[in-house]
Amino acid sequence: MCGIVGYIGNREALPIIVEGLKKLEYRGYDSAGVTFLRDEKIQVIKKKGRIKNLKEQIKSQGYSIHPEAGTADGIHIGMGHTRWATHGEPSDENSHPHLSQDNHICVVHNGIIENYTELRAFLISKGYTFQSQTDTEVVAQLIEYHYLTDCNNDIFSAIQTALLELEGSYALVVLCIEHPDFLIAARKDNPLIIGLGEDEQFVASDIPAVIEHTRNVLIIEDNEIVLVRKDVVNVFTIHGQIVAREPIRIDWDAEAAEKGGFEHFMMKEMFEEPKAVRATVAPRIRNNKIMLEHFPLTKEDILTAERIHIVACGTAYHAGCVGKGVIEKLCRVPVEVDVASEFRYKDPIIDDRSIVIIISQSGETLDTLAAMREAKKRGAKTLSIVNVIGSSIAREADYVLYTAAGPEISVASTKAYVTQLACIYLIAFEMAYIVGRLSEKDYLRYQSELLRVPEHIESTLAKQSEIQRFAASHFNAKSIFFIGRGLDYYLSMEASLKLKEISYIHSEAYPGGELKHGTIALIEKGTLVVCSLTQEVLLEKMISNIAEVKARGAVVLGITNEAHTKAAQACDETFFIPQIDPLLAPLVAVTPCQLFAYYMAVNKGCDVDKPRNLAKSVTVE
Ligand code: G6P
């Protein structure tokens, strides 16, 4: 949801900024721009469309964006932005950076300024005119207004004053023409990090933008302002008190955020699933025990909880749905799953006996973060499952269990999803064991099943050509239905979302038994129905549901294992996954669904890693 990169140092800034933006393109990709100081002027170059359009624009204005050729520009301070439109359509004018009226201040921003209409009206009354429809331009103008009036050319206090007037969320970076020796960055409810180098510093929305240059990273927190000089970085509260902050060391390298020979990040990330699940599970199972360090829940907490809530968005929400099925089955405690944007505003029934599990790959999804804060405010214990180390949700939750997926770049989540599931299983097994509802024998059996999941995913991936072939003959489908019962229904929801996200084919997920109550009206000759058939006790019922859709002309693809011959025979085509306890089947059965979505999208010529209208990290409500 908008990516920000800033640089100050001795090297040429433009190549570093543009390359950093490329790494953040997953955050938004409808337009991009850069700003820098040159000839004592703030220069701005921006362009609607992908970063390649911006690159062309930069080159056409005579600047270099290649490090080896870029010695002549003499640009050592600057910043850039890749946008996901909120206020104002994608256009050159609405692209960031935004320059203030008298050219003193330039701003890049991620987030939404909620009171921008009022601030804009105020500034218009002071003689300001606006070039764009964005909320960000208001920030640039407001800072300049204070800079030139009540703050007497003190840029730091002009920014402080302006920030205190803003309502909403922001990560922003400010360049001031009179201060070629520093950038100022600030954050509230949107991610912001500083990459610490030697005699050079980087500002960014996320680590992939800086990892090529440094592994030492300062995580900026809400209501903080950072003064970034090439040789020193100072963090302040919004009220100006100095904040002491230790950098964290990033333990993955630049290669982890590269495609590594795969055509798309999504494919690379699916192939990383076995490794990611292994890294998530193996270190947490030792001596036949699940070891969740500092796991905060006692038997009493679990048994006296009025219920367990799971809150998340998108793919993480679907992981939460599987979590509901698994936790309820094993722990016999009621679990409610909510989409974060609904949870927050429904006046949730939460008190200090509630347990709230928050799931988020990025750890920055604003709806999820806000829902977690609401739960904490009401006294709930919050446990989070997060991929990005040091992210807001990870820091603010009472407890965090990190998924070890590594950086996930493709907008459509794949490896993060399976590692979220892996964490859910670890938590569910542990809780069931703590409350005495899981026998020693089953506790051990589930551990060994979980440890074998990576090899099952490996053998599933090895058969990708079967899915590829199937997709090749179905990619013209107008509408596809995914059906399943129990955990298979939750799996179908994720399979359907994946297909929609990247191939733009209309698709719906339905519980197998529910289709006939209305939606079956949409089934006609040739309609593709994908059936998840992993829940043994529900197979007979699913076989009837398959017969119902086939009687109306549907073509059925079944995902099952070889032991389920009757279910397989009911389908037109079958993809076999390895045999696994049905409780853990979603962990293995999702990979063919992801492959299916991938190949459908590739066949349709879609931009798999950057689907239209989407962004990976949604930091607006
Ligand atoms: C966006 C992404 C989805 C993701 C969801 C939640 O909508 O496009 O892929 O599942 O946000 O993201 P989170 O980082 O909180 O898991």
XYZ file of C-alpha atoms and ligand atoms in Angstrom:
637
model
C 0.000 0.000 0.000
C 2.393 2.640 -1.328
C 6.115 2.169 -1.013
C 8.555 4.794 0.164
C 12.320 4.944 -0.315
C 14.697 7.704 0.767
C 18.468 7.989 0.472
C 21.166 10.274 1.801
C 24.868 9.539 1.434
C 27.859 9.787 -0.845
C 26.617 7.541 -3.605
C 24.384 8.526 -6.492
C 20.902 8.577 -5.009
C 18.712 7.962 -8.065
C 19.811 4.398 -8.907
C 19.440 3.405 -5.249
C 15.990 4.968 -4.937
C 14.669 3.487 -8.178
C 16.018 0.018 -7.367
C 14.496 0.311 -3.875
C 11.147 1.222 -5.409
C 11.337 -1.852 -7.635
C 11.639 -3.962 -4.485
C 8.571 -2.265 -3.015
C 6.467 -2.364 -6.142
C 4.351 -5.090 -4.523
C 3.018 -2.371 -2.205
C 1.396 -0.423 -5.026
C 2.047 -0.009 -8.690
C -0.274 2.492 -10.335
C 2.265 5.302 -10.515
C 5.685 6.217 -9.197
C 7.934 9.199 -8.734
C 11.196 10.528 -7.357
C 12.410 13.816 -5.968
C 15.930 15.033 -5.284
C 17.995 18.126 -4.755
C 19.982 19.356 -7.716
C 21.266 22.810 -8.569
C 19.761 24.079 -5.321
C 16.310 23.142 -6.571
C 13.902 20.391 -5.658
C 13.423 18.332 -8.819
C 10.416 16.061 -9.176
C 9.936 13.367 -11.819
C 6.774 11.261 -11.691
C 4.778 9.107 -13.998
C 1.560 7.151 -14.115
C 2.051 3.380 -14.487
C 4.759 0.960 -13.466
C 8.273 1.853 -12.412
C 9.530 1.102 -15.896
C 7.575 4.170 -17.080
C 9.234 6.247 -14.382
C 12.636 4.932 -15.425
C 11.985 6.014 -19.010
C 10.919 9.433 -17.791
C 14.038 9.822 -15.650
C 16.258 8.810 -18.540
C 14.466 11.143 -20.932
C 15.291 14.012 -18.590
C 18.976 13.159 -18.853
C 19.558 11.398 -15.532
C 21.146 8.035 -14.999
C 19.524 5.168 -13.141
C 22.353 2.676 -13.531
C 24.925 2.666 -10.736
C 27.858 1.972 -13.055
C 26.928 4.836 -15.376
C 25.572 7.089 -12.695
C 28.590 8.969 -11.524
C 27.815 12.243 -13.169
C 24.484 13.317 -11.735
C 25.850 14.408 -8.372
C 22.576 13.626 -6.583
C 23.152 12.528 -2.999
C 19.796 13.094 -1.340
C 16.372 12.131 -2.570
C 13.326 9.955 -2.161
C 10.808 8.024 -4.203
C 7.339 6.566 -4.040
C 5.296 3.827 -5.662
C 1.568 4.431 -5.318
C -1.658 2.525 -4.707
C -4.303 5.175 -5.325
C -6.680 6.234 -2.575
C -7.456 9.935 -3.185
C -7.541 10.720 -6.870
C -7.154 8.386 -9.832
C -3.749 7.133 -10.927
C -2.306 9.997 -13.000
C 0.937 11.944 -13.361
C -0.467 14.787 -11.223
C -1.669 12.556 -8.406
C 1.583 10.594 -8.276
C 3.931 11.315 -5.408
C 6.176 13.142 -4.536
C 4.142 16.281 -3.907
C 5.775 19.667 -3.874
C 4.554 22.618 -1.853
C 3.401 25.785 -3.568
C 6.573 27.807 -3.036
C 8.820 24.794 -3.678
C 10.300 24.600 -0.199
C 8.935 21.201 0.788
C 8.485 17.893 -0.964
C 6.650 14.921 0.558
C 6.114 11.221 -0.117
C 3.395 9.570 1.927
C 1.823 6.214 2.622
C -1.525 6.240 4.420
C -4.650 8.381 4.479
C -5.082 11.865 5.928
C -8.680 11.754 7.087
C -9.144 15.492 7.719
C -7.558 16.555 4.452
C -10.729 18.285 3.219
C -10.750 20.664 6.214
C -6.996 21.253 5.982
C -7.242 21.892 2.270
C -10.008 24.445 2.793
C -7.893 26.163 5.459
C -4.881 26.300 3.143
C -6.976 27.589 0.241
C -8.156 30.393 2.553
C -4.475 31.206 3.079
C -3.895 31.500 -0.659
C -2.654 28.000 -1.453
C -3.613 26.352 -4.714
C -3.484 22.628 -5.386
C -2.213 20.649 -8.353
C -3.622 17.242 -7.409
C -6.622 15.606 -5.721
C -4.455 13.836 -3.166
C -4.461 14.093 0.599
C -0.651 14.098 0.472
C -0.353 17.435 -1.298
C -2.154 18.913 1.702
C 0.642 17.650 3.950
C 3.340 19.290 1.823
C 1.448 22.588 1.773
C 0.662 22.470 5.474
C 4.297 21.903 6.402
C 5.319 24.774 4.141
C 2.636 27.004 5.611
C 3.968 26.463 9.141
C 7.569 26.653 7.954
C 7.027 30.091 6.466
C 4.709 31.490 9.124
C 4.544 30.502 12.795
C 7.609 28.207 12.778
C 10.067 30.792 11.453
C 11.830 28.541 8.984
C 12.390 25.813 11.575
C 11.641 22.721 9.506
C 11.554 20.295 12.413
C 8.967 22.272 14.309
C 6.997 22.946 11.104
C 6.734 19.188 10.577
C 5.848 18.618 14.254
C 3.147 21.268 14.104
C 1.708 19.891 10.885
C 1.736 16.295 12.120
C -0.159 17.262 15.250
C -2.881 18.677 13.008
C -3.202 15.547 10.883
C -5.840 12.928 11.534
C -5.395 9.530 9.971
C -2.359 7.484 9.200
C 0.978 8.168 7.610
C 4.481 7.125 6.939
C 6.077 10.072 5.278
C 9.400 11.501 4.258
C 10.058 15.203 3.844
C 12.732 16.935 1.809
C 13.292 20.635 2.413
C 15.145 22.806 -0.097
C 17.006 24.699 2.590
C 18.310 21.475 4.162
C 20.316 19.424 1.698
C 21.913 17.592 4.620
C 18.940 15.670 5.965
C 15.618 13.973 5.324
C 12.897 13.932 7.956
C 10.606 10.938 8.222
C 7.634 10.262 10.475
C 5.164 7.496 11.139
C 1.727 6.836 12.519
C 0.027 3.516 11.746
C 2.039 2.852 8.607
C 5.355 1.006 8.428
C 8.644 2.854 8.270
C 12.193 1.637 8.713
C 15.631 3.188 8.495
C 18.471 1.185 6.961
C 21.701 2.156 8.665
C 24.798 2.322 6.482
C 28.249 3.837 6.808
C 28.036 7.461 5.858
C 24.744 6.740 4.149
C 21.221 6.031 5.363
C 18.085 4.649 3.783
C 14.452 5.273 4.632
C 11.874 2.740 3.471
C 8.471 1.203 3.961
C 9.940 -2.275 4.122
C 13.221 -4.117 4.447
C 13.551 -5.514 0.876
C 14.202 -1.948 -0.330
C 17.374 -1.658 1.751
C 18.619 -5.213 2.338
C 21.012 -5.036 -0.597
C 22.806 -2.191 1.190
C 22.538 -2.973 4.891
C 21.190 -5.503 7.359
C 21.046 -3.066 10.256
C 17.593 -1.650 10.532
C 15.856 0.751 12.900
C 12.132 0.128 13.225
C 10.311 3.429 13.638
C 7.262 3.375 15.868
C 4.032 5.364 15.887
C 4.207 9.075 16.614
C 7.933 9.249 16.043
C 9.918 11.635 13.866
C 13.352 10.734 12.521
C 16.064 13.102 11.467
C 18.176 11.263 8.921
C 21.630 12.691 8.189
C 24.176 10.746 6.203
C 26.310 10.025 9.275
C 23.724 9.926 12.060
C 20.079 9.110 12.617
C 18.106 10.609 15.510
C 14.702 9.392 16.565
C 12.328 11.722 18.439
C 8.815 11.523 19.732
C 6.354 13.762 17.971
C 6.830 16.149 20.911
C 10.579 16.299 20.376
C 11.965 14.042 23.128
C 14.909 11.909 22.045
C 14.160 8.191 21.731
C 16.895 5.591 22.245
C 16.381 2.770 19.759
C 18.630 -0.195 19.047
C 18.816 -1.425 15.462
C 17.756 -4.968 14.655
C 19.862 -7.242 12.487
C 18.098 -8.840 9.528
C 19.085 -12.457 9.098
C 17.934 -13.010 5.542
C 19.812 -11.671 2.555
C 19.008 -9.854 -0.656
C 18.719 -13.126 -2.571
C 15.667 -14.083 -0.516
C 13.826 -11.173 -2.108
C 14.897 -12.051 -5.681
C 13.179 -14.361 -8.166
C 16.112 -16.799 -8.247
C 15.515 -18.117 -11.754
C 11.732 -18.498 -11.447
C 9.545 -16.582 -13.840
C 7.442 -15.147 -11.032
C 7.840 -14.584 -7.313
C 4.627 -16.529 -6.776
C 6.105 -19.689 -8.286
C 9.354 -19.242 -6.382
C 7.410 -18.762 -3.167
C 5.275 -21.876 -3.702
C 8.493 -23.836 -4.191
C 9.745 -22.392 -0.911
C 6.761 -23.778 1.008
C 8.466 -26.992 2.154
C 11.443 -25.053 3.492
C 9.212 -22.412 5.080
C 7.006 -24.970 6.860
C 10.074 -26.887 8.030
C 11.636 -23.714 9.407
C 8.363 -22.839 11.153
C 7.734 -26.241 12.688
C 10.996 -28.141 13.221
C 12.661 -25.806 15.743
C 9.463 -25.831 17.794
C 9.209 -29.578 18.205
C 11.913 -30.935 20.495
C 12.093 -34.156 22.490
C 8.533 -35.081 21.497
C 7.216 -31.808 22.831
C 5.894 -28.683 21.205
C 8.041 -25.861 22.516
C 6.396 -22.487 22.066
C 8.693 -20.198 23.951
C 6.884 -18.117 26.563
C 3.493 -19.383 25.388
C 1.232 -17.266 27.566
C -1.915 -19.397 27.938
C -2.491 -21.648 30.923
C -5.048 -24.419 31.222
C -7.201 -22.055 33.235
C -6.938 -19.235 30.657
C -8.119 -21.579 27.930
C -10.905 -23.228 29.883
C -12.268 -20.011 31.346
C -12.053 -18.096 28.067
C -15.572 -17.097 27.050
C -14.324 -18.021 23.594
C -11.322 -17.730 21.318
C -11.487 -15.118 18.598
C -9.429 -15.174 15.437
C -9.145 -11.931 13.510
C -7.446 -11.336 10.158
C -7.937 -10.194 6.554
C -7.754 -11.876 3.150
C -5.690 -15.021 2.981
C -4.794 -14.743 6.658
C -8.537 -14.779 7.424
C -8.821 -18.064 5.573
C -5.968 -19.448 7.661
C -8.036 -18.329 10.651
C -11.062 -20.273 9.386
C -8.994 -23.458 9.295
C -7.814 -22.480 12.780
C -11.413 -22.393 13.981
C -12.054 -25.896 12.658
C -8.894 -27.333 14.164
C -9.041 -25.587 17.562
C -12.726 -26.355 18.097
C -12.207 -29.985 17.201
C -9.184 -30.486 19.414
C -9.782 -28.133 22.333
C -13.601 -28.132 22.410
C -13.558 -24.378 23.023
C -15.786 -22.177 20.831
C -13.884 -20.145 18.270
C -15.216 -17.181 16.347
C -13.416 -15.942 13.234
C -13.863 -12.380 12.049
C -12.679 -10.294 9.167
C -10.719 -7.548 10.943
C -12.576 -4.635 9.358
C -15.871 -6.058 10.664
C -14.616 -7.098 14.076
C -13.498 -3.636 15.028
C -16.825 -1.975 14.414
C -19.200 -4.637 15.656
C -18.752 -3.769 19.307
C -17.193 -7.206 19.849
C -18.113 -9.159 22.941
C -14.643 -9.241 24.423
C -13.454 -9.022 27.982
C -10.419 -9.942 30.015
C -11.303 -13.619 29.680
C -11.137 -13.460 25.896
C -8.289 -14.820 23.839
C -7.778 -13.119 20.494
C -5.498 -14.624 17.867
C -4.407 -12.160 15.193
C -2.982 -13.441 11.918
C -1.059 -11.248 9.496
C 1.745 -11.844 7.047
C 2.885 -8.229 6.985
C 2.036 -7.406 10.576
C 0.968 -4.002 9.265
C -2.527 -4.484 7.805
C -4.291 -1.508 9.284
C -7.666 -3.162 9.814
C -6.003 -6.069 11.598
C -3.821 -3.810 13.702
C -6.806 -1.674 14.671
C -8.843 -4.776 15.560
C -6.025 -6.004 17.771
C -5.826 -2.659 19.540
C -9.570 -2.767 20.111
C -9.277 -6.248 21.624
C -6.417 -5.143 23.868
C -8.369 -2.101 24.975
C -11.146 -4.422 26.096
C -8.708 -6.491 28.131
C -8.287 -9.533 25.871
C -5.070 -11.530 25.703
C -3.711 -11.091 22.193
C -1.623 -13.736 20.453
C -0.310 -12.962 17.000
C 0.945 -15.058 14.114
C 3.092 -12.761 12.004
C 5.694 -13.124 9.275
C 7.474 -9.777 9.328
C 9.773 -9.459 12.297
C 9.429 -6.235 14.230
C 6.191 -5.231 12.475
C 3.502 -3.327 14.371
C 1.270 -6.314 15.166
C 4.263 -8.387 16.264
C 5.421 -5.630 18.580
C 2.067 -4.748 20.076
C 0.548 -8.198 20.617
C 0.976 -9.810 24.037
C 2.586 -12.761 22.315
C 3.971 -13.371 18.835
C 4.622 -16.627 17.063
C 6.633 -15.835 13.955
C 6.065 -17.743 10.752
C 9.409 -18.466 9.141
C 8.255 -17.879 5.582
C 10.955 -15.301 4.796
C 10.096 -12.332 2.610
C 6.981 -12.874 0.521
C 6.941 -10.542 -2.461
C 4.158 -11.833 -4.694
C 0.932 -10.040 -3.838
C -0.942 -13.345 -3.753
C 0.109 -15.009 -0.524
C 1.226 -18.648 -0.746
C 4.115 -19.647 1.499
C 2.987 -17.230 4.204
C -0.427 -18.939 4.225
C 0.972 -22.436 4.751
C 3.248 -21.217 7.521
C 0.298 -19.443 9.155
C -1.491 -22.778 9.097
C 1.587 -24.495 10.534
C 1.580 -22.029 13.456
C -2.131 -22.565 14.000
C -1.601 -26.322 14.226
C 1.243 -25.844 16.704
C -0.954 -23.616 18.855
C -3.984 -25.917 18.573
C -2.020 -29.070 19.486
C -0.360 -27.297 22.372
C -3.607 -25.850 23.738
C -5.426 -29.170 23.419
C -2.572 -30.863 25.253
C -2.481 -28.204 27.978
C -6.206 -28.586 28.675
C -5.902 -32.367 28.689
C -8.103 -32.952 25.645
C -5.383 -34.544 23.552
C -3.987 -37.911 24.548
C -0.221 -38.377 24.713
C -0.525 -40.741 21.749
C -2.362 -38.223 19.563
C -0.078 -35.412 20.709
C 2.901 -37.408 19.407
C 1.108 -38.541 16.265
C 0.131 -35.000 15.296
C 3.681 -33.807 15.879
C 5.077 -36.395 13.521
C 2.343 -35.681 10.924
C 3.204 -31.984 11.071
C 6.911 -32.693 10.678
C 6.162 -34.682 7.514
C 4.148 -31.914 5.850
C 7.181 -30.377 4.044
C 7.909 -33.641 2.212
C 4.226 -33.972 1.262
C 4.279 -30.466 -0.196
C 7.481 -31.341 -2.055
C 5.871 -34.357 -3.707
C 2.804 -32.261 -4.569
C 4.973 -29.617 -6.214
C 6.778 -32.318 -8.166
C 3.476 -33.041 -9.939
C 2.831 -29.444 -10.938
C 2.689 -30.353 -14.647
C -0.619 -32.178 -14.021
C -2.159 -28.945 -12.778
C -0.494 -27.008 -15.563
C -2.090 -29.313 -18.141
C -5.497 -29.026 -16.506
C -5.274 -25.220 -16.373
C -4.291 -25.106 -20.043
C -7.656 -26.552 -21.014
C -9.782 -24.485 -18.624
C -8.318 -20.978 -18.535
C -11.119 -19.578 -20.675
C -13.667 -20.370 -17.950
C -15.937 -17.451 -17.060
C -16.828 -18.713 -13.635
C -15.471 -21.472 -11.394
C -16.893 -22.939 -8.195
C -14.928 -24.466 -5.355
C -16.776 -26.757 -3.002
C -15.905 -28.753 0.081
C -17.196 -29.643 3.532
C -15.676 -28.986 6.916
C -12.014 -28.028 6.600
C -12.345 -28.593 2.852
C -14.788 -25.698 2.707
C -12.276 -23.365 4.365
C -9.649 -24.592 1.956
C -12.027 -23.896 -0.947
C -12.397 -20.302 0.231
C -8.655 -19.776 -0.070
C -8.480 -21.619 -3.405
C -11.227 -19.385 -4.778
C -9.620 -16.177 -3.518
C -6.279 -17.153 -5.060
C -7.919 -17.738 -8.438
C -9.845 -14.434 -8.341
C -6.851 -12.409 -7.219
C -4.510 -13.339 -10.007
C -6.570 -14.657 -12.941
C -9.609 -12.330 -12.583
C -11.911 -15.292 -13.194
C -15.110 -15.028 -11.225
C -15.183 -17.703 -8.599
C -17.071 -18.655 -5.473
C -16.475 -21.088 -2.673
C -19.404 -22.967 -1.199
C -19.926 -25.642 1.392
C -20.719 -28.758 -0.648
C -24.186 -29.112 0.831
C -25.151 -25.469 0.435
C -24.768 -25.068 -3.315
C -28.194 -26.558 -3.978
C -29.851 -23.814 -1.929
C -29.464 -21.265 -4.683
C -26.050 -21.099 -6.284
C -26.513 -24.323 -8.207
C -28.670 -22.201 -10.541
C -25.380 -20.925 -11.982
C -24.090 -24.356 -12.920
C -24.501 -25.100 -16.595
C -22.926 -27.350 -19.187
C -19.148 -27.115 -18.918
C -18.984 -25.097 -15.654
C -15.856 -26.096 -13.771
C -16.309 -27.186 -10.160
C -13.210 -27.904 -8.082
C -13.899 -30.222 -5.140
C -11.671 -30.654 -2.119
C -12.118 -34.214 -0.948
C -9.834 -34.713 2.033
C -12.297 -35.018 4.915
C -12.922 -38.736 5.084
C -16.107 -38.686 7.138
C -17.725 -36.208 4.741
C -16.808 -37.928 1.497
C -20.074 -39.786 0.962
C -21.952 -36.503 1.257
C -19.519 -34.824 -1.124
C -19.989 -37.602 -3.647
C -23.710 -36.770 -3.674
C -22.911 -33.083 -4.130
C -20.635 -33.934 -7.041
C -23.456 -35.948 -8.607
C -25.770 -32.932 -8.227
C -23.469 -30.583 -10.143
C -22.538 -33.162 -12.745
C -26.223 -33.773 -13.432
C -26.346 -30.098 -14.449
C -23.387 -30.389 -16.785
C -20.487 -29.420 -14.524
C -16.945 -30.650 -15.128
C -15.443 -31.710 -11.805
C -11.808 -31.637 -10.707
C -11.260 -33.456 -7.421
C -8.362 -32.952 -5.033
C -8.037 -36.027 -2.886
C -5.685 -38.880 -2.049
C -5.332 -42.278 -3.644
C -7.114 -44.081 -0.825
C -10.356 -42.301 -1.670
C -11.103 -44.235 -4.832
C -14.856 -43.782 -4.748
C -14.559 -40.010 -4.430
C -11.927 -39.941 -7.176
C -14.179 -41.961 -9.486
C -16.990 -39.481 -8.977
C -14.848 -36.714 -10.512
C -13.949 -36.121 -14.148
C -10.319 -35.502 -13.276
C -8.395 -35.970 -10.072
C -5.264 -34.567 -8.536
C -3.849 -36.813 -5.829
C -2.146 -35.405 -2.778
C -0.192 -37.611 -0.340
C -2.096 -39.316 2.445
C -2.211 -37.337 5.642
C -4.481 -37.139 8.676
C -7.599 -35.246 7.479
C -7.098 -32.677 10.228
C -3.838 -31.578 8.599
C -4.978 -31.966 5.001
C -5.480 -28.207 4.346
C -1.712 -27.791 4.731
C -1.070 -30.034 1.761
C -4.216 -29.628 -0.344
C -3.767 -25.879 -0.754
C -0.627 -26.154 -2.888
C -2.397 -27.653 -5.956
C -5.028 -24.919 -5.611
C -2.317 -22.251 -5.624
C -0.680 -23.920 -8.649
C -4.055 -24.000 -10.384
C -4.607 -20.266 -9.833
C -1.055 -19.592 -10.994
C -1.321 -21.524 -14.255
C -4.779 -20.139 -15.029
C -3.352 -16.617 -14.645
C -0.239 -17.394 -16.698
C -2.369 -18.876 -19.480
C -4.498 -15.745 -19.505
C -1.389 -13.581 -19.716
C -2.067 -11.867 -16.380
C 0.582 -10.116 -14.341
C 0.794 -12.838 -11.698
C 2.909 -11.047 -9.106
C 1.155 -7.703 -9.403
C -2.540 -8.305 -9.987
C -4.668 -5.342 -10.948
C -6.135 -3.177 -8.173
C -4.353 -5.054 -5.371
C -1.494 -4.359 -3.015
C 0.245 -6.713 -0.684
C 0.212 -4.705 2.443
C -3.014 -2.781 2.956
C -2.288 -0.002 5.375
C -5.488 1.959 4.832
C -8.884 1.116 6.289
C -3.969 -7.832 1.247
C -3.216 -8.835 0.403
C -3.649 -10.248 0.764
C -3.473 -10.483 2.249
C -4.232 -9.452 3.084
C -3.883 -9.531 4.550
O -5.298 -7.782 0.864
O -3.434 -8.589 -0.973
O -2.836 -11.170 0.059
O -3.917 -11.755 2.584
O -3.874 -8.133 2.644
O -2.522 -9.197 4.698
P -1.667 -9.558 5.980
O -0.314 -8.950 5.696
O -2.345 -8.914 7.160
O -1.630 -11.030 6.099
